[in-house]
Short mmCIF file of C-alpha atoms and ligand atoms in Angstrom, two decimals:
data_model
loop_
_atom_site.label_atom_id
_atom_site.label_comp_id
_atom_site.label_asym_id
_atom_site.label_seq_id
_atom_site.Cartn_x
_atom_site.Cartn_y
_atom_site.Cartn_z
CA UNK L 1047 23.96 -34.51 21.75
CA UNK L 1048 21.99 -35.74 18.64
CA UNK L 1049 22.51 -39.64 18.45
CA UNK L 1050 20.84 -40.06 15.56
CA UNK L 1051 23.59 -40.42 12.57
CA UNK L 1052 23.35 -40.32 8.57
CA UNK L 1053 22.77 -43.91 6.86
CA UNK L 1054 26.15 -45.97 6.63
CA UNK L 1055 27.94 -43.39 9.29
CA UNK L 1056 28.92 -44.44 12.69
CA UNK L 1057 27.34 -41.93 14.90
CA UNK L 1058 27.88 -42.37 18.45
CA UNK L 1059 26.08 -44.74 20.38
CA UNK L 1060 23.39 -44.37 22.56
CA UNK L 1061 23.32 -45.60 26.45
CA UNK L 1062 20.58 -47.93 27.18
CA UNK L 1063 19.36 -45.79 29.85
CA UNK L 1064 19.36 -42.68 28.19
CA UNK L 1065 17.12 -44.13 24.80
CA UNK L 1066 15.24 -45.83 27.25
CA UNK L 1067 14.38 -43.06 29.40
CA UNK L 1068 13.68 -41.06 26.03
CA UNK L 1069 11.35 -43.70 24.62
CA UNK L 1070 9.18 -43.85 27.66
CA UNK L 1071 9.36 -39.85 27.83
CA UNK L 1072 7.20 -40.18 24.48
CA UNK L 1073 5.28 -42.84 25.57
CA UNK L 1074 4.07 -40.41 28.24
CA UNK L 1075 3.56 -37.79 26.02
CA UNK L 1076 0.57 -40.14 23.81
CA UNK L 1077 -0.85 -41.94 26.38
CA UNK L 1078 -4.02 -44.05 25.80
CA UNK L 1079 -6.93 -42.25 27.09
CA UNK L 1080 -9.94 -43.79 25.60
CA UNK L 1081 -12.06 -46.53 28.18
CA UNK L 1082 -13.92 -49.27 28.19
CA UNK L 1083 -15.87 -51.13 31.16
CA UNK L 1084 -15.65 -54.52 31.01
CA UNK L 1085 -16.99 -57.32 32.86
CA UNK L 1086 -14.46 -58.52 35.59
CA UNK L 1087 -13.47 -61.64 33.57
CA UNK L 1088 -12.75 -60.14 30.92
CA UNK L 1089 -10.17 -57.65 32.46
CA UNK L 1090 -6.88 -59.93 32.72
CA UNK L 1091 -3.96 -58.39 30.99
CA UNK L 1092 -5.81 -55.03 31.08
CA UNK L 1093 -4.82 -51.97 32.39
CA UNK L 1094 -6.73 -49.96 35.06
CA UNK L 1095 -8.16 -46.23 33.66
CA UNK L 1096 -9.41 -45.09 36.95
CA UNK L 1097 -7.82 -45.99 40.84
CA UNK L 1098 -10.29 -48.96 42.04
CA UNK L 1099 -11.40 -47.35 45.48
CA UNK L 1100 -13.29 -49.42 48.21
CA UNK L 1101 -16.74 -48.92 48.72
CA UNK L 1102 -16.60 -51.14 51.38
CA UNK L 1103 -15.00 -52.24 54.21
CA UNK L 1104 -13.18 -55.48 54.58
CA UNK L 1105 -14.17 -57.77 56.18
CA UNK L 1106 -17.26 -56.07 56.70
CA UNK L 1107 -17.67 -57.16 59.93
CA UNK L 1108 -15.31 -59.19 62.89
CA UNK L 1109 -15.05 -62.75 61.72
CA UNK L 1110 -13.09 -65.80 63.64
CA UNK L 1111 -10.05 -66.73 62.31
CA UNK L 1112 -10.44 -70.33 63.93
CA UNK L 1113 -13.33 -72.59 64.08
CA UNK L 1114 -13.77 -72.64 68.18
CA UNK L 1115 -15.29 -70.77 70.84
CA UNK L 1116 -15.89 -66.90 70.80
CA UNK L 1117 -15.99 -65.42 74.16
CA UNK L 1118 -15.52 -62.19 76.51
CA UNK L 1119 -12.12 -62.71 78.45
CA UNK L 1120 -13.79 -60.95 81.64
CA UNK L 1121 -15.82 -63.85 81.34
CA UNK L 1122 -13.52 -66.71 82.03
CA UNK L 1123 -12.73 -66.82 85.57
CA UNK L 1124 -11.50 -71.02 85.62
CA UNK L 1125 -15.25 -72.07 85.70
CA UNK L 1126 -16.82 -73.90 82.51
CA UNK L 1127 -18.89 -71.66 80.52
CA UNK L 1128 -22.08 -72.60 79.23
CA UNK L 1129 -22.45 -72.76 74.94
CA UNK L 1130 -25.21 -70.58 74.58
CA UNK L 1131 -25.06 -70.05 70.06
CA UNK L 1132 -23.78 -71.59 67.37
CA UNK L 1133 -22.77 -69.64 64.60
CA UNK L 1134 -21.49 -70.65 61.17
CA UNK L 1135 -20.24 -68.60 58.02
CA UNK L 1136 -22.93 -67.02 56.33
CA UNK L 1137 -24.86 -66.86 59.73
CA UNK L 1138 -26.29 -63.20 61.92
CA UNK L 1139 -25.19 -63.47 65.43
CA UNK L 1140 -27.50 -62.68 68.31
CA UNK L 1141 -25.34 -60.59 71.03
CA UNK L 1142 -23.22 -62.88 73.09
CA UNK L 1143 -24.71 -63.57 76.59
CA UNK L 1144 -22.61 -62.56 79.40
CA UNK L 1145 -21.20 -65.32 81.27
CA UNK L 1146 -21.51 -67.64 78.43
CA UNK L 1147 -19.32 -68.80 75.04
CA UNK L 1148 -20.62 -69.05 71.36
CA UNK L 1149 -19.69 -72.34 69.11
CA UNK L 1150 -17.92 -70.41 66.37
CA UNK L 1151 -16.37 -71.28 62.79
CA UNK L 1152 -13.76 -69.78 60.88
CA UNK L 1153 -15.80 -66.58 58.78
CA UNK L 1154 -18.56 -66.66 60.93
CA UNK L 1155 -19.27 -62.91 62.51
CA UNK L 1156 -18.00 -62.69 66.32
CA UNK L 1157 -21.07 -61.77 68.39
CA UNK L 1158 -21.36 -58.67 69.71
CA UNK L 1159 -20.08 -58.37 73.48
CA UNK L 1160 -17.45 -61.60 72.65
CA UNK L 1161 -13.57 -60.43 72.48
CA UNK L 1162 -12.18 -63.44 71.78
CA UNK L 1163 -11.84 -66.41 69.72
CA UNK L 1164 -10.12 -69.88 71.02
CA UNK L 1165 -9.60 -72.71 68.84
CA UNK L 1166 -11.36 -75.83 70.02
CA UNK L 1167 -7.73 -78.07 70.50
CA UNK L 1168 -7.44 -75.58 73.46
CA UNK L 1169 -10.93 -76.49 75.24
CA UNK L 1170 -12.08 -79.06 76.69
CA UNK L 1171 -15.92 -79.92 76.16
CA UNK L 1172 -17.69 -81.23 79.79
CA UNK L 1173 -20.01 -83.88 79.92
CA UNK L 1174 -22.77 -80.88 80.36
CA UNK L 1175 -21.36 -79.37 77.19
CA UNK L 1176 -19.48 -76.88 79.03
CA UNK L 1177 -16.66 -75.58 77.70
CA UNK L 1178 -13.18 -75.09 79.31
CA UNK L 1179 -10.11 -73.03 78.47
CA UNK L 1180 -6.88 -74.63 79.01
CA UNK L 1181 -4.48 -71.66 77.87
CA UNK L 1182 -4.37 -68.13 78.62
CA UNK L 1183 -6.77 -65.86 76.64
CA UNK L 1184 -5.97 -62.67 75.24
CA UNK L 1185 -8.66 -59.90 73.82
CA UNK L 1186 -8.83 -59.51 70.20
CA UNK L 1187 -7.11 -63.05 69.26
CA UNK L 1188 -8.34 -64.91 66.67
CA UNK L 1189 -10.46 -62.13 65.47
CA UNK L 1190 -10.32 -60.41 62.31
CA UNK L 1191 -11.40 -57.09 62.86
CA UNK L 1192 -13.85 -55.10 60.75
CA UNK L 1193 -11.84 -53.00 58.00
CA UNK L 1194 -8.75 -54.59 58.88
CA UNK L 1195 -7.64 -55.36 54.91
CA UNK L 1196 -9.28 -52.22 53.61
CA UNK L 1197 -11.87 -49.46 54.28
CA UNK L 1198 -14.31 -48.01 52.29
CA UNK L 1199 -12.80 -45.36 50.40
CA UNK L 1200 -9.42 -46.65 50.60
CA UNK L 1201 -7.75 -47.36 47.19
CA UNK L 1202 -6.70 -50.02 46.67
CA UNK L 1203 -5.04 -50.36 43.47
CA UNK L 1204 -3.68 -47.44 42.01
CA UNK L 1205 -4.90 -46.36 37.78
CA UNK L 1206 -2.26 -47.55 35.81
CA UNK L 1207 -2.30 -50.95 37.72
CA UNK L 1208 -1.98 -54.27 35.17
CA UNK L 1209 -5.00 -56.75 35.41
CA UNK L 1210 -3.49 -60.00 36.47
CA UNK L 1211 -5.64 -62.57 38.45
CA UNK L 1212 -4.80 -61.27 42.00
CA UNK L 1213 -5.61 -58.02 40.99
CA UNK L 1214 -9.29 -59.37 39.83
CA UNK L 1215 -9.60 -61.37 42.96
CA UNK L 1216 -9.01 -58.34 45.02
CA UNK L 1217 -11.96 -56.41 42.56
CA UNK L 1218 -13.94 -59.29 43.20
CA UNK L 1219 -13.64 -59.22 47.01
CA UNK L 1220 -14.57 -55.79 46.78
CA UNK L 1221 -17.98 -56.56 44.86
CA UNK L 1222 -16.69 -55.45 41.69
CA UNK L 1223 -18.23 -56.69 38.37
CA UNK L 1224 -16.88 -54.47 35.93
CA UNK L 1225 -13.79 -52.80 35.69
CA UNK L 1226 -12.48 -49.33 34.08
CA UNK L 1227 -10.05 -50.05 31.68
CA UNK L 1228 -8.32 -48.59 28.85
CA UNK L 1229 -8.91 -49.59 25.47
CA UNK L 1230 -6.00 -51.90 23.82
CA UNK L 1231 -3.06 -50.78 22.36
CA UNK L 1232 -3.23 -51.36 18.74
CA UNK L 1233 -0.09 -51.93 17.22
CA UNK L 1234 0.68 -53.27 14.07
CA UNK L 1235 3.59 -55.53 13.04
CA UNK L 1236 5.56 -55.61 9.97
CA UNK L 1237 8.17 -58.07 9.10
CA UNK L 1238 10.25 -56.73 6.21
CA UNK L 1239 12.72 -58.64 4.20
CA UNK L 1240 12.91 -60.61 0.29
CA UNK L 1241 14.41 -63.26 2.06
CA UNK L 1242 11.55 -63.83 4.44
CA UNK L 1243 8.86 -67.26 3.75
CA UNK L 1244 5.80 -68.21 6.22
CA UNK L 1245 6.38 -71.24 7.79
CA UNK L 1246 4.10 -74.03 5.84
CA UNK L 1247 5.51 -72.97 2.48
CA UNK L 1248 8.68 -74.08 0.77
CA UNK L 1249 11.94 -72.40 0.83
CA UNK L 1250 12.97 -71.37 -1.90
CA UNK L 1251 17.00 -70.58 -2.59
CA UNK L 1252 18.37 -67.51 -0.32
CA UNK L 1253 15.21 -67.82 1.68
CA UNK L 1254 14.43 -68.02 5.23
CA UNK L 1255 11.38 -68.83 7.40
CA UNK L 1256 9.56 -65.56 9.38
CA UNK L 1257 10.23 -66.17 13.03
CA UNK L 1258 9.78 -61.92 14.16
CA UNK L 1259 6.25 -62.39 12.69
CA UNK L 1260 4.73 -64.93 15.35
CA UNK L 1261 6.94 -64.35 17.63
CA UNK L 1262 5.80 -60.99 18.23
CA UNK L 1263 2.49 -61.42 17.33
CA UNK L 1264 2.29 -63.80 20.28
CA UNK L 1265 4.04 -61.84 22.52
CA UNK L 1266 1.94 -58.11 21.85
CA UNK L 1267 -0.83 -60.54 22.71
CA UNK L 1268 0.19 -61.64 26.03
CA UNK L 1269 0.85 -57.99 27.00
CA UNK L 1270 -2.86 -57.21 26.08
CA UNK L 1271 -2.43 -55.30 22.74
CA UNK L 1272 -4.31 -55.61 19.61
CA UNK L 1273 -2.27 -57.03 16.87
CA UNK L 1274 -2.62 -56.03 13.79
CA UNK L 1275 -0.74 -58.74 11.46
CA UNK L 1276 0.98 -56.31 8.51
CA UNK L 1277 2.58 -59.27 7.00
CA UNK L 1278 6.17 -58.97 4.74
CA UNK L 1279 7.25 -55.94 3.15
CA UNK L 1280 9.48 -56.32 0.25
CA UNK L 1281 13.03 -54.44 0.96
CA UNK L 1282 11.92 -51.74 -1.28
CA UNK L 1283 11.82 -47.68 -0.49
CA UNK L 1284 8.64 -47.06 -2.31
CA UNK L 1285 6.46 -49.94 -0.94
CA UNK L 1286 7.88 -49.11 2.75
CA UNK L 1287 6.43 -45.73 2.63
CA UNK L 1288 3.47 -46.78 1.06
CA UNK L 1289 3.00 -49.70 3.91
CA UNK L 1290 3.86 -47.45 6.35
CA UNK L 1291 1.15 -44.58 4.99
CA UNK L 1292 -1.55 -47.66 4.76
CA UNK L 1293 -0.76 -48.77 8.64
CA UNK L 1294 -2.32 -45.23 9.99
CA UNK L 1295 -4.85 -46.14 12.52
CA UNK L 1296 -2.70 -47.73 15.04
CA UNK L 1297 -0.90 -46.70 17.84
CA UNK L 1298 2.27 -48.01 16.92
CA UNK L 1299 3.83 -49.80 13.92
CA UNK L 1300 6.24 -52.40 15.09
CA UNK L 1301 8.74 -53.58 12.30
CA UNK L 1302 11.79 -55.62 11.85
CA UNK L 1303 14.43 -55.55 9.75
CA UNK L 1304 15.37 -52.97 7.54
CA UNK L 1305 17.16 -50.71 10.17
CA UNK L 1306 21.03 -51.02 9.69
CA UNK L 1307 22.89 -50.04 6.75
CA UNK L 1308 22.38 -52.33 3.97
CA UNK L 1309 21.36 -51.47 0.88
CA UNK L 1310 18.14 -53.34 1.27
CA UNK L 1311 17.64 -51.40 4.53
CA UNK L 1312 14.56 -48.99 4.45
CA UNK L 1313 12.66 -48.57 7.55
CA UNK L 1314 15.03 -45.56 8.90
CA UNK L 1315 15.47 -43.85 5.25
CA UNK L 1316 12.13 -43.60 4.84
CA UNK L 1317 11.53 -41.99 8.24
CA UNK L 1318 14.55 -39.75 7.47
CA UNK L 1319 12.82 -38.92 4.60
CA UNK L 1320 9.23 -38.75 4.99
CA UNK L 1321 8.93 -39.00 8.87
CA UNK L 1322 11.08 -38.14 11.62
CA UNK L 1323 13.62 -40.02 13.55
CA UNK L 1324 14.31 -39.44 16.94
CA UNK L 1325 16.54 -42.54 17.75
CA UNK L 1326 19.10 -44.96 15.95
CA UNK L 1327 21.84 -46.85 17.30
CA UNK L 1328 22.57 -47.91 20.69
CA UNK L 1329 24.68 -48.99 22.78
CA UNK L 1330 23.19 -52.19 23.40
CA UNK L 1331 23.76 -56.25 21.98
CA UNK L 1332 22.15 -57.43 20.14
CA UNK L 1333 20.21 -54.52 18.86
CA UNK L 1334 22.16 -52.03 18.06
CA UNK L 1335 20.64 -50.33 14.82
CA UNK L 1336 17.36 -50.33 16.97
CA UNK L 1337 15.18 -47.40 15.56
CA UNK L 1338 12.46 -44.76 16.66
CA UNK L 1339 10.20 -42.16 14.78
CA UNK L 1340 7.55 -41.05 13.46
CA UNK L 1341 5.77 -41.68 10.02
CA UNK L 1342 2.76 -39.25 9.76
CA UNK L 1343 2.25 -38.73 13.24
CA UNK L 1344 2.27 -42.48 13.97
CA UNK L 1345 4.76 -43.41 16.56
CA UNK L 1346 7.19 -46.56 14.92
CA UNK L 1347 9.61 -48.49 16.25
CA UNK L 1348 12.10 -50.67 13.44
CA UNK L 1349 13.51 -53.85 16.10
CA UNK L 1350 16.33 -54.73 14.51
CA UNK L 1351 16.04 -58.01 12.07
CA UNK L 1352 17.97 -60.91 13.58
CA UNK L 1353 15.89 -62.51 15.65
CA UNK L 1354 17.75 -62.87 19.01
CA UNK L 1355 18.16 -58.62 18.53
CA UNK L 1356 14.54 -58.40 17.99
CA UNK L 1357 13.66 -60.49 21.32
CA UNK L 1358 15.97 -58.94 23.16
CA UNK L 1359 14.91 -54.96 22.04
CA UNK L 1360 11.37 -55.55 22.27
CA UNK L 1361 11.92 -56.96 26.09
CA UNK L 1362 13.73 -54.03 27.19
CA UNK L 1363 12.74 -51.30 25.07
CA UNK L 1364 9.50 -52.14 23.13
CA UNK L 1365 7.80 -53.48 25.94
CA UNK L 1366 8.55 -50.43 28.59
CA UNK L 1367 6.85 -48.06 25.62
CA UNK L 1368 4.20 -49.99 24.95
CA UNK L 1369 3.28 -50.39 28.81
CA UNK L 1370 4.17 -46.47 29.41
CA UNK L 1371 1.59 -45.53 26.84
CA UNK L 1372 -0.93 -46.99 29.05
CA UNK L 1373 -0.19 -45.35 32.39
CA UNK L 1374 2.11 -48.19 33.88
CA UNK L 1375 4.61 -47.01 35.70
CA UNK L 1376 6.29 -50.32 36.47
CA UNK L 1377 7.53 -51.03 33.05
CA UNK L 1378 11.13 -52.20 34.11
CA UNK L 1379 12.05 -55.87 34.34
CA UNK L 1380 12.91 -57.04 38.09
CA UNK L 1381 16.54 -58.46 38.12
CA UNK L 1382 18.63 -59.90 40.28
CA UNK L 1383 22.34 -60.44 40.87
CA UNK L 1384 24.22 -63.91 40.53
CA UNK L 1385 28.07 -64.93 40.53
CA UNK L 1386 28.51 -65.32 36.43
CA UNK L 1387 29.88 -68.76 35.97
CA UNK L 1388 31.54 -67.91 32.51
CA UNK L 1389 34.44 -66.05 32.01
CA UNK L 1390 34.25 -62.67 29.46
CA UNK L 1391 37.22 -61.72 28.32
CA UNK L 1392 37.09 -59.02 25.88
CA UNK L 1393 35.20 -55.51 27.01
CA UNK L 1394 32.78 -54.90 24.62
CA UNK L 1395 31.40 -51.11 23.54
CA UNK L 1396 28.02 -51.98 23.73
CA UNK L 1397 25.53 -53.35 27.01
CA UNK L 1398 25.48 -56.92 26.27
CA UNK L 1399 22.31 -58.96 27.05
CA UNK L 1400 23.53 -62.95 26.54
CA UNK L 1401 21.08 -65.68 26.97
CA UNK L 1402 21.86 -67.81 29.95
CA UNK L 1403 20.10 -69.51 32.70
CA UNK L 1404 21.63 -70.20 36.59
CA UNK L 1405 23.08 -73.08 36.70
CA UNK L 1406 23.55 -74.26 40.49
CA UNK L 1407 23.45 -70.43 41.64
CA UNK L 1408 25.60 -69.08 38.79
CA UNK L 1409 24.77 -67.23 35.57
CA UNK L 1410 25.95 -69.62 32.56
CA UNK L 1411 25.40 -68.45 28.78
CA UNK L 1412 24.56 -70.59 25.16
CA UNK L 1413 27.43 -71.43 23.38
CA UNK L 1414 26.67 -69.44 20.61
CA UNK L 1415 25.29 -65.63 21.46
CA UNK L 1416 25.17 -65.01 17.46
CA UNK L 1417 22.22 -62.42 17.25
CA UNK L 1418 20.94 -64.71 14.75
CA UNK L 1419 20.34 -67.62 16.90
CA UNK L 1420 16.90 -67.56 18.24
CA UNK L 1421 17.86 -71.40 19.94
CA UNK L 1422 20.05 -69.09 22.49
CA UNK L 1423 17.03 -67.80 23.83
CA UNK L 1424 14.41 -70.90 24.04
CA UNK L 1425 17.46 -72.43 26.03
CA UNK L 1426 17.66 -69.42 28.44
CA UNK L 1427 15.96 -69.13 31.49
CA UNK L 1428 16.86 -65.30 31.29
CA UNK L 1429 19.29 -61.86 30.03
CA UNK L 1430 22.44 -61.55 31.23
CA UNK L 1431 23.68 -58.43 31.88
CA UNK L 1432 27.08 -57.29 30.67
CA UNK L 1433 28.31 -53.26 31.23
CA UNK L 1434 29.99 -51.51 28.55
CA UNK L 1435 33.71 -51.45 29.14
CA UNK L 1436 33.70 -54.98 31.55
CA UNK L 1437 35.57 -58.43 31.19
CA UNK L 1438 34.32 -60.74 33.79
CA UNK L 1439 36.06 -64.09 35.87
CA UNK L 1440 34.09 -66.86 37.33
CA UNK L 1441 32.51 -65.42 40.11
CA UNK L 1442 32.00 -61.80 39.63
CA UNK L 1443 28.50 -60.39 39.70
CA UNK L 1444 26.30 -60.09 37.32
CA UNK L 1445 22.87 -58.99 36.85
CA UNK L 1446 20.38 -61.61 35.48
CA UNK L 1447 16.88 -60.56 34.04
CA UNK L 1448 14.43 -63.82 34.13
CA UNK L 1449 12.79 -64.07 31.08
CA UNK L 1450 9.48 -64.58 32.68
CA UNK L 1451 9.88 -61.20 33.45
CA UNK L 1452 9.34 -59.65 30.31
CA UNK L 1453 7.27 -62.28 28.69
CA UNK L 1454 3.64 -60.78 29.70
N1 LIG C 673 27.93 -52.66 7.98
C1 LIG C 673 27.14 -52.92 9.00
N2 LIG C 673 26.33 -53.96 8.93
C2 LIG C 673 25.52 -54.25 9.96
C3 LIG C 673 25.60 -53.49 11.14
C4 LIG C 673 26.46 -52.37 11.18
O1 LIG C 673 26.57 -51.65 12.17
N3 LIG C 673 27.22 -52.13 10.08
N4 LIG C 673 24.82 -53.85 12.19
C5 LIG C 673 24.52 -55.25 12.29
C6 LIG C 673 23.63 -55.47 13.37
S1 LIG C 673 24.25 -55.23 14.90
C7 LIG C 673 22.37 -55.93 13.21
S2 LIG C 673 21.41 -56.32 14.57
C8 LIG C 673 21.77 -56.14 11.91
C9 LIG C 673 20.37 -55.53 11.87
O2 LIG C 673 19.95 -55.50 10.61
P1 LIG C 673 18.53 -55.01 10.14
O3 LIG C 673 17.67 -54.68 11.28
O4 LIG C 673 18.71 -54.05 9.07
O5 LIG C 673 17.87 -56.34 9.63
P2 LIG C 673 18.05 -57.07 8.27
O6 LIG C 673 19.32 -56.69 7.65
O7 LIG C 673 16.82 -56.87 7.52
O8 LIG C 673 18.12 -58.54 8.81
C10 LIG C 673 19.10 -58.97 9.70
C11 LIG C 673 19.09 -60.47 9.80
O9 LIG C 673 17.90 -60.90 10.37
C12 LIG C 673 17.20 -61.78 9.54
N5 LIG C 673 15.77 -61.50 9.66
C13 LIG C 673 15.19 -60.34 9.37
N6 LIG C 673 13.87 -60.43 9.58
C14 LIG C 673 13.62 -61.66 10.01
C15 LIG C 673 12.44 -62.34 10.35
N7 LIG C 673 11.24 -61.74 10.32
N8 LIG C 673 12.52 -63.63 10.77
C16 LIG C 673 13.73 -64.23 10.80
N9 LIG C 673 14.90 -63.64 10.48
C17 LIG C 673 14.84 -62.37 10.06
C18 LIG C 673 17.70 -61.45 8.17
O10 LIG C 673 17.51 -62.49 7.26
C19 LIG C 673 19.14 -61.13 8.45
O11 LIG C 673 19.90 -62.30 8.55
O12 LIG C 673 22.56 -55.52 10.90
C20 LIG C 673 23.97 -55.84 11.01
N10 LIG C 673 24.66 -55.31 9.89
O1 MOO C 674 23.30 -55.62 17.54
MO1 MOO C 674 23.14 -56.76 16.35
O2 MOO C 674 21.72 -57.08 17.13
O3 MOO C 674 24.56 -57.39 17.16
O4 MOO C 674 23.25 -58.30 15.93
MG1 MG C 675 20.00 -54.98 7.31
#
């Protein structure tokens, strides 16, 4: 039952699923308790501490729908009726007399005693400003009744709920102008690796530009964490440990690199050693040597190094944890399925998520899935799913997770 294998032995490899399911099982088990009220603004990519419950209702009182007439329906027996108010948004009604109509714009409140809204192209305005209906009338139309999007007390989102901008206009319409949130995840990220250069500075022989470091960085942003940047560490046992002992106040340490096994791999030995792991190797490509544990207490997950691995584990796995350990319980990209419009020939023992984007209404992949080419997945407009054990023709079904999906 115990995935997780000794360095350099092929242990069995985990379902997607099942290291999924057990990553957000410890999510739950550290959530993020501590608040913060912020001003409604300042709330987007936040996630709600407390369910947002009306205090009022909405609308607050019957408004027209239409700018018209407002009316009783008793009223209209075929003879004009006089206009005996006008009433614009913003405005307080006087009752409705009986046996006449109100002027009435879309917002305004209905008068009391009126049942009815018509929309002026079905009158016709008399000479003596009377005001005739030409089609039938029917009570309640063109009203929007008191409470009818929400009453007070209702809730209306639900704690756990991500901050995007419908969710703040619905706070606003509600007269919110601050919001209950929790406090940011803080996660820091490590890129480890000799070979590894910051863009801006030459390359030296063996040496390769950091591409995990911003793209990650960027990414924890958009999902409303604080980054901390933890730079390169050296492929070296002691300085991992001692990084990993220095990165304590965080929530989680994101790495990359360092997880398979190379000689020059380190991340998992040293939470062997010093830590605890709880999961290595799945069944899932790229990303197979994808690692979880603890060092000290402090949750860490080791993305696997090449870059297209490292996108594609932090989308489906990262991402679900980091969201879970904030209450969200809709963590899980939504997919769809599509005809595949490439044919896979060889069953493979491991999930396979290729780039490729829908080309007229079928799932087409990059030329070159390498887990090493990052290009793959700027071209893509999304994952493409591929179960353990399948070939594929033109034309079977696939499952297709967009990209946008995962991205914030
Ligand atoms: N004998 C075996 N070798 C490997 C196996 C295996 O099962 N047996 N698994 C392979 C798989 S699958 C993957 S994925 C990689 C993962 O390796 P690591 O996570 O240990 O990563 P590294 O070895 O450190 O680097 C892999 C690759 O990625 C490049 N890299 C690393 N960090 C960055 C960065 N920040 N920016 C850009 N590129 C980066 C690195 O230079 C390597 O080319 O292991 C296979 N090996
Ligand atoms: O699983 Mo690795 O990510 O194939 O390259
Ligand atoms: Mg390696």
């Amino acid at each position: 039952m115990n995935p997780v294998g000794k360095p350099g032995k092929q242990g069995a490899l985990m379902p997607v699923e099942q290291a999924l399911a057990r990553l957000l099982a410890m999510a739950e088990a550290a959530p993020i308790v501590e608040r913060e009220r912020l001003p409604l603004a300042a709330t987007e990519g936040r996630v709600l501490a407390e369910a947002l419950v009306s205090s009022l209702d909405l609308p607050p009182w019957p408004n027209s729908a239409m700018d018209g007439y407002a009316l009783r329906v008793e009223d209209w027996k075929g003879e004009p009726l006089p206009v005996s108010q006008r009433i614009f948004a913003g405005q307080s009604p006087e009752p409705l007399q009986p046996g006449t109509c109100a002027r009435i714009f879309t917002g305004a409140p209905v008068p009391a005693g009126a049942d009815c809204v018509e929309m002026q192209e079905n009158t016709q305005v008399q000479d003596d400003q009377r005001v005739r209906f030409t089609e039938p009338l029917k009570v309640g139309q063109n009203i929007r009744p008191q409470g009818q999007e929400t009453t007070i007390g209702e809730q209306v989102l639900a704690a756990g709920t991500r901050l995007g901008p419908i969710e703040q206009g619905l706070a606003a319409s509600l007269g919110c102008a601050e919001l209950e949130v929790l406090r940011r995840v803080r996660v820091a990220v490590l890129s480890t690796g000799d070979e590894l250069v910051e863009p801006g500075r030459p390359l030296g022989p063996g040496q390769i530009y950091n591409s995990n470091r911003v793209l990650l960085c960027s990414w924890l942003k958009r999902l409303g964490c604080e980054v901390l940047d933890a730079g390169i560490l050296p492929d070296d046992l002691p300085a991992t440990r001692q990084r990993l002992a220095e990165l304590g106040d965080v929530d989680l340490i994101l790495s990359t690199g360092g997880v398979s096994v190379g000689e020059a791999d380190f991340l998992g030995i040293a939470l062997r050693e010093a830590g605890e792991l709880a999961l290595w190797k799945l069944a899932i490509k790229p990303g197979k040597p994808l690692t979880f544990g603890h060092f000290r207490g402090v949750p860490v997950i080791g993305l696997p190094g090449n870059p297209a691995s490292t996108l594609v584990t932090f989308a489906l796995l990262a991402r679900p944890y980091l969201l879970r350990r904030q209450g969200v319980q809709q963590v899980q990209p939504l997919s769809f399925q599509v005809p595949a419009g490439f044919v896979w020939p060889r069953p493979g023992n491991r999930r396979e998520y290729l780039r490729g984007r829908l080309e007229n209404g079928r799932a087409i992949i990059y030329r070159n899935q390498s887990s090493g080419v990052l290009r793959s997945a700027a071209w893509a407009e999304g994952l493409v799913e591929v179960l353990e054990g399948r070939t594929l023709e033109e034309g079977d079904v696939v499952n297709f997770i967009p990209l946008s999906e995962v991205l914030d």
